[in-house]
XYZ file of C-alpha atoms in Angstrom:
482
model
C -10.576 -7.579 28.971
C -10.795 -9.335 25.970
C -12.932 -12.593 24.949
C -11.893 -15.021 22.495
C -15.617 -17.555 21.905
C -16.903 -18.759 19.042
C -18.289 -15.952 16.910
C -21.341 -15.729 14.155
C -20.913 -14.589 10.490
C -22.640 -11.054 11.754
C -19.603 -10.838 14.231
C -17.283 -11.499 11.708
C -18.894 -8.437 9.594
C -19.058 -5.996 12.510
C -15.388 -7.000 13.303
C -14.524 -6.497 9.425
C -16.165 -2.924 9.537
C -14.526 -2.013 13.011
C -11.261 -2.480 12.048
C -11.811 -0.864 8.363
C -13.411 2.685 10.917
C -10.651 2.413 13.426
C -9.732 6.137 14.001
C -6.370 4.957 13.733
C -5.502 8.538 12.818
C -6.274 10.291 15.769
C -5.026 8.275 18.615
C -4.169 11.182 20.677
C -0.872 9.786 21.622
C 2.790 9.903 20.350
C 5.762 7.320 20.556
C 8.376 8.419 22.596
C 11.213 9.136 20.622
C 9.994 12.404 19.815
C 8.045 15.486 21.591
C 4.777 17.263 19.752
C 3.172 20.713 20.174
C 0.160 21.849 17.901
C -0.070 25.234 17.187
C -2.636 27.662 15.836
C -2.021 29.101 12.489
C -1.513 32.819 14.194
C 1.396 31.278 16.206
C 0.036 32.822 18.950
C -0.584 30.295 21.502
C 0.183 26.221 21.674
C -2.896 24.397 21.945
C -1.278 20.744 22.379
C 1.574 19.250 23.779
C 2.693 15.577 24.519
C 3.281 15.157 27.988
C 7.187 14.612 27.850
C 7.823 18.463 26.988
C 9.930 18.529 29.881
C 12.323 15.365 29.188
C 12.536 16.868 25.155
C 12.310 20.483 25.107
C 12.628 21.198 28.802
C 9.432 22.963 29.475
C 6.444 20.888 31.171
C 3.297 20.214 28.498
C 1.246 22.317 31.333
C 3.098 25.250 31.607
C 3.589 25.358 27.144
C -0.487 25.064 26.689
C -1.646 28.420 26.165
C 1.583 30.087 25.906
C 3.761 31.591 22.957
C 5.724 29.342 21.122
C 8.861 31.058 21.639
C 9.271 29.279 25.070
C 11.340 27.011 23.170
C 10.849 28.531 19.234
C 13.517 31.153 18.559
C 12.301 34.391 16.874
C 14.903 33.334 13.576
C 12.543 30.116 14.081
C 8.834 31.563 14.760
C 9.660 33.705 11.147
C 10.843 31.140 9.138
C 7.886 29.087 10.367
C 5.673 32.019 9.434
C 6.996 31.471 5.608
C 6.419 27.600 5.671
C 2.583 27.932 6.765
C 2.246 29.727 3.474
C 3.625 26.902 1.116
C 1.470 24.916 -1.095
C 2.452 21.331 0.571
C 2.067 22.402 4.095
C -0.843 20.430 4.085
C 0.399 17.308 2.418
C 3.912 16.816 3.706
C 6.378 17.860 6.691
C 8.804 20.030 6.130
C 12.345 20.715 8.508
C 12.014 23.640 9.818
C 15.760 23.556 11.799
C 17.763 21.308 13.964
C 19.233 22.905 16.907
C 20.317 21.633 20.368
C 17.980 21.469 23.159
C 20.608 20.898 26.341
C 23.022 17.970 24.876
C 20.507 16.614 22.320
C 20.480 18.027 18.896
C 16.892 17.854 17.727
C 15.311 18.366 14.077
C 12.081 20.580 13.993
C 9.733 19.747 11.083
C 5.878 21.261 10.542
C 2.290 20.760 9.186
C -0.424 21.485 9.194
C -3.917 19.609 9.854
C -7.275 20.939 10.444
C -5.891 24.304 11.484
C -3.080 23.062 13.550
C 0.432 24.175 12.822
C 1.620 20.289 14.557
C 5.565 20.274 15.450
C 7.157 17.653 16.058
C 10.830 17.698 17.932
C 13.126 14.349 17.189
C 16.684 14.180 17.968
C 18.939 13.479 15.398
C 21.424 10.257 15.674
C 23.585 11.297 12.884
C 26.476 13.611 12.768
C 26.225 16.138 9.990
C 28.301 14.473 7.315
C 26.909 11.241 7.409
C 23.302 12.753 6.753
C 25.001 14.115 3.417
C 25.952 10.605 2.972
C 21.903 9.600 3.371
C 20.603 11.710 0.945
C 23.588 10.885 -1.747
C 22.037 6.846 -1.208
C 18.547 7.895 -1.877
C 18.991 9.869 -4.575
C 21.080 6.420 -6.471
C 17.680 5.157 -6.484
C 17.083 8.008 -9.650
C 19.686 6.058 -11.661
C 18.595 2.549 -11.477
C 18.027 0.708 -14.133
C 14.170 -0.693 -14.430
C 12.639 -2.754 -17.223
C 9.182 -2.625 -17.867
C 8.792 -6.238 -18.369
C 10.513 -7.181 -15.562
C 9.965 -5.133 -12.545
C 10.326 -7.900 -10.097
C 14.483 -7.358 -10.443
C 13.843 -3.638 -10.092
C 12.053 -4.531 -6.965
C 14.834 -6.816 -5.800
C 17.867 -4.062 -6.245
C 15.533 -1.685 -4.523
C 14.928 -3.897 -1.332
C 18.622 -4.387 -0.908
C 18.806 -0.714 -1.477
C 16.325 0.270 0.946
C 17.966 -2.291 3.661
C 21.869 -0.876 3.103
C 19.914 2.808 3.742
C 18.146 1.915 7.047
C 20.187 -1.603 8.262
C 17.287 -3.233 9.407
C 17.110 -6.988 9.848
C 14.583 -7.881 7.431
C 13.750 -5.721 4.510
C 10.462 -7.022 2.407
C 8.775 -5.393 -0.884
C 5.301 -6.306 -0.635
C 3.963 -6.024 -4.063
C -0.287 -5.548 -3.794
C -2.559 -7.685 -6.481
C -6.126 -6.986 -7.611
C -7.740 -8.546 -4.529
C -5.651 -6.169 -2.110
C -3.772 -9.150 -0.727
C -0.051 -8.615 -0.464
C 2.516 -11.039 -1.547
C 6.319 -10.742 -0.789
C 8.286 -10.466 -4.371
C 11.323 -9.710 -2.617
C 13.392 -9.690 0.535
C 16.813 -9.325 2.004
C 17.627 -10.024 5.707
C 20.231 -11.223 7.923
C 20.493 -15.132 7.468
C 19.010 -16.142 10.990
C 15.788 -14.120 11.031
C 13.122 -15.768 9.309
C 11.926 -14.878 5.775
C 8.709 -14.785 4.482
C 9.568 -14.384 0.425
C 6.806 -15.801 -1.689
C 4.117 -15.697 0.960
C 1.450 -13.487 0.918
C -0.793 -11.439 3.300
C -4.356 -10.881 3.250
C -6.140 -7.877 2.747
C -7.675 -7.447 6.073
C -3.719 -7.163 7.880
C -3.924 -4.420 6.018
C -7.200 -2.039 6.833
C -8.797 0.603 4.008
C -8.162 3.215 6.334
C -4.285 2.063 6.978
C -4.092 2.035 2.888
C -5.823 5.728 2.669
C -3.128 6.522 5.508
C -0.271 4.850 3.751
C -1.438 7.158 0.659
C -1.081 10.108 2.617
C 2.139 9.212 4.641
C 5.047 8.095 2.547
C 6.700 6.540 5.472
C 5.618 5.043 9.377
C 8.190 4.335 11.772
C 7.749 2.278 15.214
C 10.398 2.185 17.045
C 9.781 0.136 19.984
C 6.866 -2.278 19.575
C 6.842 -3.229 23.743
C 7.028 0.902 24.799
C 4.252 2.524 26.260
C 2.742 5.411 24.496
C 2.939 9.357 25.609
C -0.147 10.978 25.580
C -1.010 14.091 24.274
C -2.692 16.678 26.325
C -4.688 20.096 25.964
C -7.518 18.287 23.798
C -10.042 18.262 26.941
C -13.818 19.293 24.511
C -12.054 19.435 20.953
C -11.654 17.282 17.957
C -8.903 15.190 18.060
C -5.775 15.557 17.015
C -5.568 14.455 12.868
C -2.198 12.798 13.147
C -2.168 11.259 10.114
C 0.898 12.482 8.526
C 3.240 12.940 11.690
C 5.882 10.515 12.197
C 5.115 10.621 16.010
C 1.448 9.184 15.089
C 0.696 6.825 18.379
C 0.128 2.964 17.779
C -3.201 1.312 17.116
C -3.788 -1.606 19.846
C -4.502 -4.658 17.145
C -1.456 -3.532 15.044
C 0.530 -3.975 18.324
C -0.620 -7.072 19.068
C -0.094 -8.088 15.197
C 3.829 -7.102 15.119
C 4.413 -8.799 18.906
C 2.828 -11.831 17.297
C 5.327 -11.815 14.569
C 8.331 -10.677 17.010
C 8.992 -8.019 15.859
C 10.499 -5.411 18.092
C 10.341 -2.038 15.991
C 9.227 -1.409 12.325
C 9.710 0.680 9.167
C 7.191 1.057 5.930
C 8.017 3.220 2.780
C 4.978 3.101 0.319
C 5.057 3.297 -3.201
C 2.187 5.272 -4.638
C 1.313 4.429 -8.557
C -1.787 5.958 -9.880
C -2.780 7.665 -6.414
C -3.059 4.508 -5.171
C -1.064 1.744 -2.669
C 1.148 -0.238 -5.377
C 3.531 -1.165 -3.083
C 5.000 -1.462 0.351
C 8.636 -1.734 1.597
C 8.189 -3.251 4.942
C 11.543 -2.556 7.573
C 11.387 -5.646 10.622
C 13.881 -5.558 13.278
C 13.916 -8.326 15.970
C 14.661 -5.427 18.847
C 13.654 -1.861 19.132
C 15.173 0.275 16.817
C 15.388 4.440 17.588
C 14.541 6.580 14.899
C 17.012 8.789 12.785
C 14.641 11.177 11.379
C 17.758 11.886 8.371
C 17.240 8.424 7.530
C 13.648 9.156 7.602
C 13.170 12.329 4.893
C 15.952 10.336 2.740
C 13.723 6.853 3.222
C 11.055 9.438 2.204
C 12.922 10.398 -1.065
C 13.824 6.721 -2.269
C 10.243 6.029 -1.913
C 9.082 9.125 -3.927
C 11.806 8.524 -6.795
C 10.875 4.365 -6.438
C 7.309 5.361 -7.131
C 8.372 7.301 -10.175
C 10.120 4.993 -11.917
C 7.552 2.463 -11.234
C 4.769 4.920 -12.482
C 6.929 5.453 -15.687
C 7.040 1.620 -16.003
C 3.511 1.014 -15.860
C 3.161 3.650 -17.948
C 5.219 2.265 -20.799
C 3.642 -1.081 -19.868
C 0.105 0.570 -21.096
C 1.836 2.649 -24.046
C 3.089 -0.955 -25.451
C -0.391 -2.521 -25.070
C -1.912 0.369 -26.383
C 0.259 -0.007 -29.432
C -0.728 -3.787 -30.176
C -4.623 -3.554 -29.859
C -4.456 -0.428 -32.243
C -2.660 -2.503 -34.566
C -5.189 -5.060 -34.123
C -8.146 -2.554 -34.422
C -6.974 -1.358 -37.844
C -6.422 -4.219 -39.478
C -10.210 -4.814 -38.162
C -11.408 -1.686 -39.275
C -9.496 -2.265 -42.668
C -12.396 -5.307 -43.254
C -15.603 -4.727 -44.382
C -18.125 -5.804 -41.579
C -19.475 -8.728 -44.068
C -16.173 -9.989 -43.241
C -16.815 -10.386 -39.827
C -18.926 -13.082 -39.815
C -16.474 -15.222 -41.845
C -14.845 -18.242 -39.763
C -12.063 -18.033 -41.994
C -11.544 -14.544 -41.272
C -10.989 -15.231 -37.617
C -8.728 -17.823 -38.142
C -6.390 -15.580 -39.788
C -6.975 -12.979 -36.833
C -6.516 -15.637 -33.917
C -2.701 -15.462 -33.668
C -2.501 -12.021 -33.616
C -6.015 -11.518 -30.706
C -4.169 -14.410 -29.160
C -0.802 -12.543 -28.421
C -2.681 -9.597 -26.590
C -3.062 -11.337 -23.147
C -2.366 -14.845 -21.928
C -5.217 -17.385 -22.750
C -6.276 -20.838 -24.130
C -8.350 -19.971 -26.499
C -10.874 -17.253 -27.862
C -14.447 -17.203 -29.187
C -16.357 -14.147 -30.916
C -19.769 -13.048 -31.354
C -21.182 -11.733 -34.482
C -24.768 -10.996 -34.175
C -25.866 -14.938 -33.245
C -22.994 -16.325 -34.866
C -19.996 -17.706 -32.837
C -16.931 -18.955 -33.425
C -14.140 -20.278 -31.214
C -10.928 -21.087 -31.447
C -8.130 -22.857 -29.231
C -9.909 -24.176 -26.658
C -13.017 -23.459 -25.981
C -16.465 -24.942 -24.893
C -19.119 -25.612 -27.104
C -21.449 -23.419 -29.091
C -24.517 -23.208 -27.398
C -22.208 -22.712 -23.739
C -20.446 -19.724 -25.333
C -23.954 -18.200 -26.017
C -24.468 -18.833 -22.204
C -21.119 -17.112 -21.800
C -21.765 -14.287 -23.695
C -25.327 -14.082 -22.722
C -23.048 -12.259 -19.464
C -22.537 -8.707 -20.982
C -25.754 -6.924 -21.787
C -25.883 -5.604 -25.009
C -24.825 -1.729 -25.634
C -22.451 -2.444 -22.354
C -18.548 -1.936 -23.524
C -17.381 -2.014 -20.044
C -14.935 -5.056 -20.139
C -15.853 -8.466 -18.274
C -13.858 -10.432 -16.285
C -14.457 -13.553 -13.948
C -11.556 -16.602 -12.966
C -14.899 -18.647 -12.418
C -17.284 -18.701 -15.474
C -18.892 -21.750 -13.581
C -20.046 -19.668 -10.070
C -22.023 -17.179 -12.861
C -23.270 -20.327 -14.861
C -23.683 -22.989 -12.507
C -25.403 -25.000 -15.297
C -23.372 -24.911 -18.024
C -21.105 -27.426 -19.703
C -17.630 -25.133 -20.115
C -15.416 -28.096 -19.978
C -11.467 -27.247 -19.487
C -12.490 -23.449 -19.827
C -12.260 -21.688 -16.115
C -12.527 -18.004 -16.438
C -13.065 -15.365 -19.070
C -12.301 -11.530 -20.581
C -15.589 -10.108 -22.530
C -15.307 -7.142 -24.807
C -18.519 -5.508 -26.964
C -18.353 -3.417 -29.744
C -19.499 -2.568 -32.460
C -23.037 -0.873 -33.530
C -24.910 -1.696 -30.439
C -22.647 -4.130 -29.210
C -23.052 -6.247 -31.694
C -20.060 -8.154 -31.932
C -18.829 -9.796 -28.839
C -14.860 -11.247 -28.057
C -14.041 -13.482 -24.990
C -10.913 -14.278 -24.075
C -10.776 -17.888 -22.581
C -8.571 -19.579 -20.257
C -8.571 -23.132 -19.056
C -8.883 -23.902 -15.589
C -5.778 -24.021 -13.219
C -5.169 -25.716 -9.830
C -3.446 -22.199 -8.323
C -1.119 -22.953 -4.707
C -0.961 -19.716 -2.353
C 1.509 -19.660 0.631
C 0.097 -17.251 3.264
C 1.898 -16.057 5.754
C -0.584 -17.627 8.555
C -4.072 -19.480 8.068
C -5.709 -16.153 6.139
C -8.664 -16.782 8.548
C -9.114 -14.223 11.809
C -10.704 -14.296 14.994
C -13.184 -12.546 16.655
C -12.553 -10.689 20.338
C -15.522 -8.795 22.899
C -12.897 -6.604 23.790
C -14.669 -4.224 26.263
C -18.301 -4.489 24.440
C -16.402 -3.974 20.776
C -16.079 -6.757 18.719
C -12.853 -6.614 16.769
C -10.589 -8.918 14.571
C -8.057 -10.551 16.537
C -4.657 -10.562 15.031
C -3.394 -14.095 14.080
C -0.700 -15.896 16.492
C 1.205 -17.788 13.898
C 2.804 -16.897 10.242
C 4.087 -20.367 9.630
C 3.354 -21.211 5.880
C -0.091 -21.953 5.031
C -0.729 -23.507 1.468
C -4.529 -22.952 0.192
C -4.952 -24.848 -3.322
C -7.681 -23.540 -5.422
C -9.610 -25.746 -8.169
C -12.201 -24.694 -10.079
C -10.740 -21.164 -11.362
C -8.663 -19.749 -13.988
C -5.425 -17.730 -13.649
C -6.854 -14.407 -12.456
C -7.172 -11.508 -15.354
């Protein structure tokens, strides 16, 4: 039972924390369109089954626990399982074992391994032969697409209508993650009656730390029917959980449920896109009904999103390579100049256009011992002492705020909003800030970005929102964000 009252900040917190804990990865259940046994690593006995053996395999979950394997495991099979235990990526990734028919349905047989487990995992395949050749030969066009480093938002468009013409989905979304971990849509292709959501974007929270961490791990998560009931997994009676976390059968948390029935959704498909071992990206697959799962389409969703991160990776890459280039340009004809030099306004005139074309901003000032100068705009002196009085000296780590006025409430900064603070020098003795003017900013959420809090049981927890019509939140007071 749950209970929807009015809630204190503390409940808010607790509710925050809950949901970031949620042992999402061990929910000791499976969806249905598969069958699961864990193993352990001596193939010797199964240790775990779901309880619809009998329906997928055609051996009861009772009667497997505790047995050999090769109740339903060929000895061809139990061998060449033997060899995949020992590869390097066991532990990272599945890997097909076979397909083969069980009665009329023709299943595919992949493995991993967790916490000691050998974890199977049975799915039937929808696809004849030939058309799975046809699959892979889609995911692998992604290698050959064309991507520009200073434009990746058309990369990202030709890879959403990509990704939908591989899986057919009715809405395919790339959800492209900023600084603060919120998500916004950059691109989207659907049928024309289901509603679209490009431009909007998501808040962090829809989106837990341990769902990213999990998203990290698993390049892909498929539910296929949002409104079917779970199967559970038994023979854990007294032991750890099951870690599930990279299994494509992994069993559905309640509030993420809750969130897709709220946003009618009827079966799902994600593809992440890793950059820098982290969450860069998200292709997210909506369909308005349940959708079964082709586990072909699945390992060749898994490539495109492996070769989509690389290319992405190389991007950024290039991205850093080209700014690299331009402040090392900058920093010799710097280090060309004797340091008597530096304290010259003229001298930064001259250097203004050029420090001016390395990021985006209204105006810069710089620090030279006690002397500063400014240029474009910029507030006055003695509130750019203020504003530099913000990185201690000796401290080269670079500083960054969209709100100089919430760190210097009392200050008279004028049009300036937010700055970019670099030290160098002997002892940091020369200071650069990077200034930009303030902006009235516009953000369409998908939904109020607000959540409420449920007693569900004695557990406070966030309650997903009921509506994703357009919110607009205007912002004053800030800069453009660094």
């Amino acid at each position: 039972m749950t209970d929807k009252t009015s809630y204190t900040d503390d409940d808010l917190r607790v509710a925050v924390e809950n949901c970031s804990s949620a042992l999402v990865h061990v929910p000791e259940t499976i969806q249905s369109f598969g069958a699961l046994l864990a193993c352990g690593l001596d193939l010797q006995a199964v240790l775990r089954a779901s309880a619809n053996t009998k329906d997928v395999l055609g051996v009861e979950a009772q009667t497997l626990i505790g047995q050999n394997p090769d109740l339903v495991l060929k000895q061809s099979e139990l061998h060449e399982l033997r060899n995949r235990l020992g590869h390097p990526t066991i532990k990272t990734q599945r890997e097909v074992l076979t397909s083969r028919r069980f009665g009329q349905v023709e299943l595919q047989i992949t493995v991993h391994v967790r916490n000691d487990l050998a974890i199977l995992e049975f799915i039937p395949e929808l696809r004849p032969a030939p058309d799975r050749i046809q699959l892979f030969e889609q995911a692998r066009a992604f290698l050959t697409m064309t991507i520009d480093e200073h434009d990746l938002t058309s990369f990202l468009e030709a890879a959403t209508e990509r990704m939908r013409a591989l899986n057919g989905y009715d809405r395919v979304k790339f959800y492209r993650f900023l600084p603060d971990n919120s998500g916004e849509v950059v691109a989207e292709f659907r049928r024309p009656k289901i509603p679209s959501y490009l431009g909007m974007r998501f808040p962090e929270s829809d989106i837990p730390k341990i769902a990213r961490q999990l998203y990290i791990k698993t390049p892909f998560r498929a539910l296929h029917d949002i409104h079917a009931e779970d199967i559970p997994v038994l023979g854990g009676e007294g032991k750890d959980p099951l870690d599930m976390s990279i299994a494509a059968l992994r069993g559905l948390d309640v509030v993420h449920r809750q969130y897709l029935k709220n946003m009618d959704v009827g079966g799902t498909f994600s593809v992440s896109v890793v950059v820098d071992d982290k969450l860069w990206g998200l292709f997210a697959c909506h369909n308005q009904e349940a959708k079964p799962v082709d586990p072909s389409m699945l390992l060749a969703a898994e490539l495109a999103g492996k070769l989509i991160s690389m290319r992405i990776q190389h991007a950024v890459d290039a991205q850093r390579q080209t700014a690299k280039r331009a402040c090392t340009d900058i920093a010799n004809k710097f280090l060309a100049v004797d340091d008597s030099s530096l304290a010259i306004e003229t001298y930064w005139q001259r250097a203004q256009t050029d420090l001016m074309g390395l990021f985006p901003c209204d105006g810069i000032a710089i620090m030279v011992g006690n002397d500063v100068n400014a240029f474009g705009d910029a507030p006055s002196k003695s509130a750019l002492h203020s504003v530099f009085s913000l990185v201690p000296a000796q401290d080269d780590t670079p500083f960054t705020t969209d709100s100089l006025q919430a760190h210097l409430p009392n200050a008279k900064l004028g049009k300036t909003g937010g700055a970019m603070i670099l030290s160098f020098g002997p002892e940091g003795a020369i200071k650069l800030a990077f200034l930009r003017n303030l902006a009235e900013t516009q953000v369409k959420w998908a939904g109020a970005p607000t959540k409420d809090v449920v007693n569900d049981g004695g557990v406070i927890r966030l309650d997903p929102r009921n509506s994703f019509e357009t919110y607009i939140e205007r912002t004053k007071g800030r800069s453009v964000e660094w």
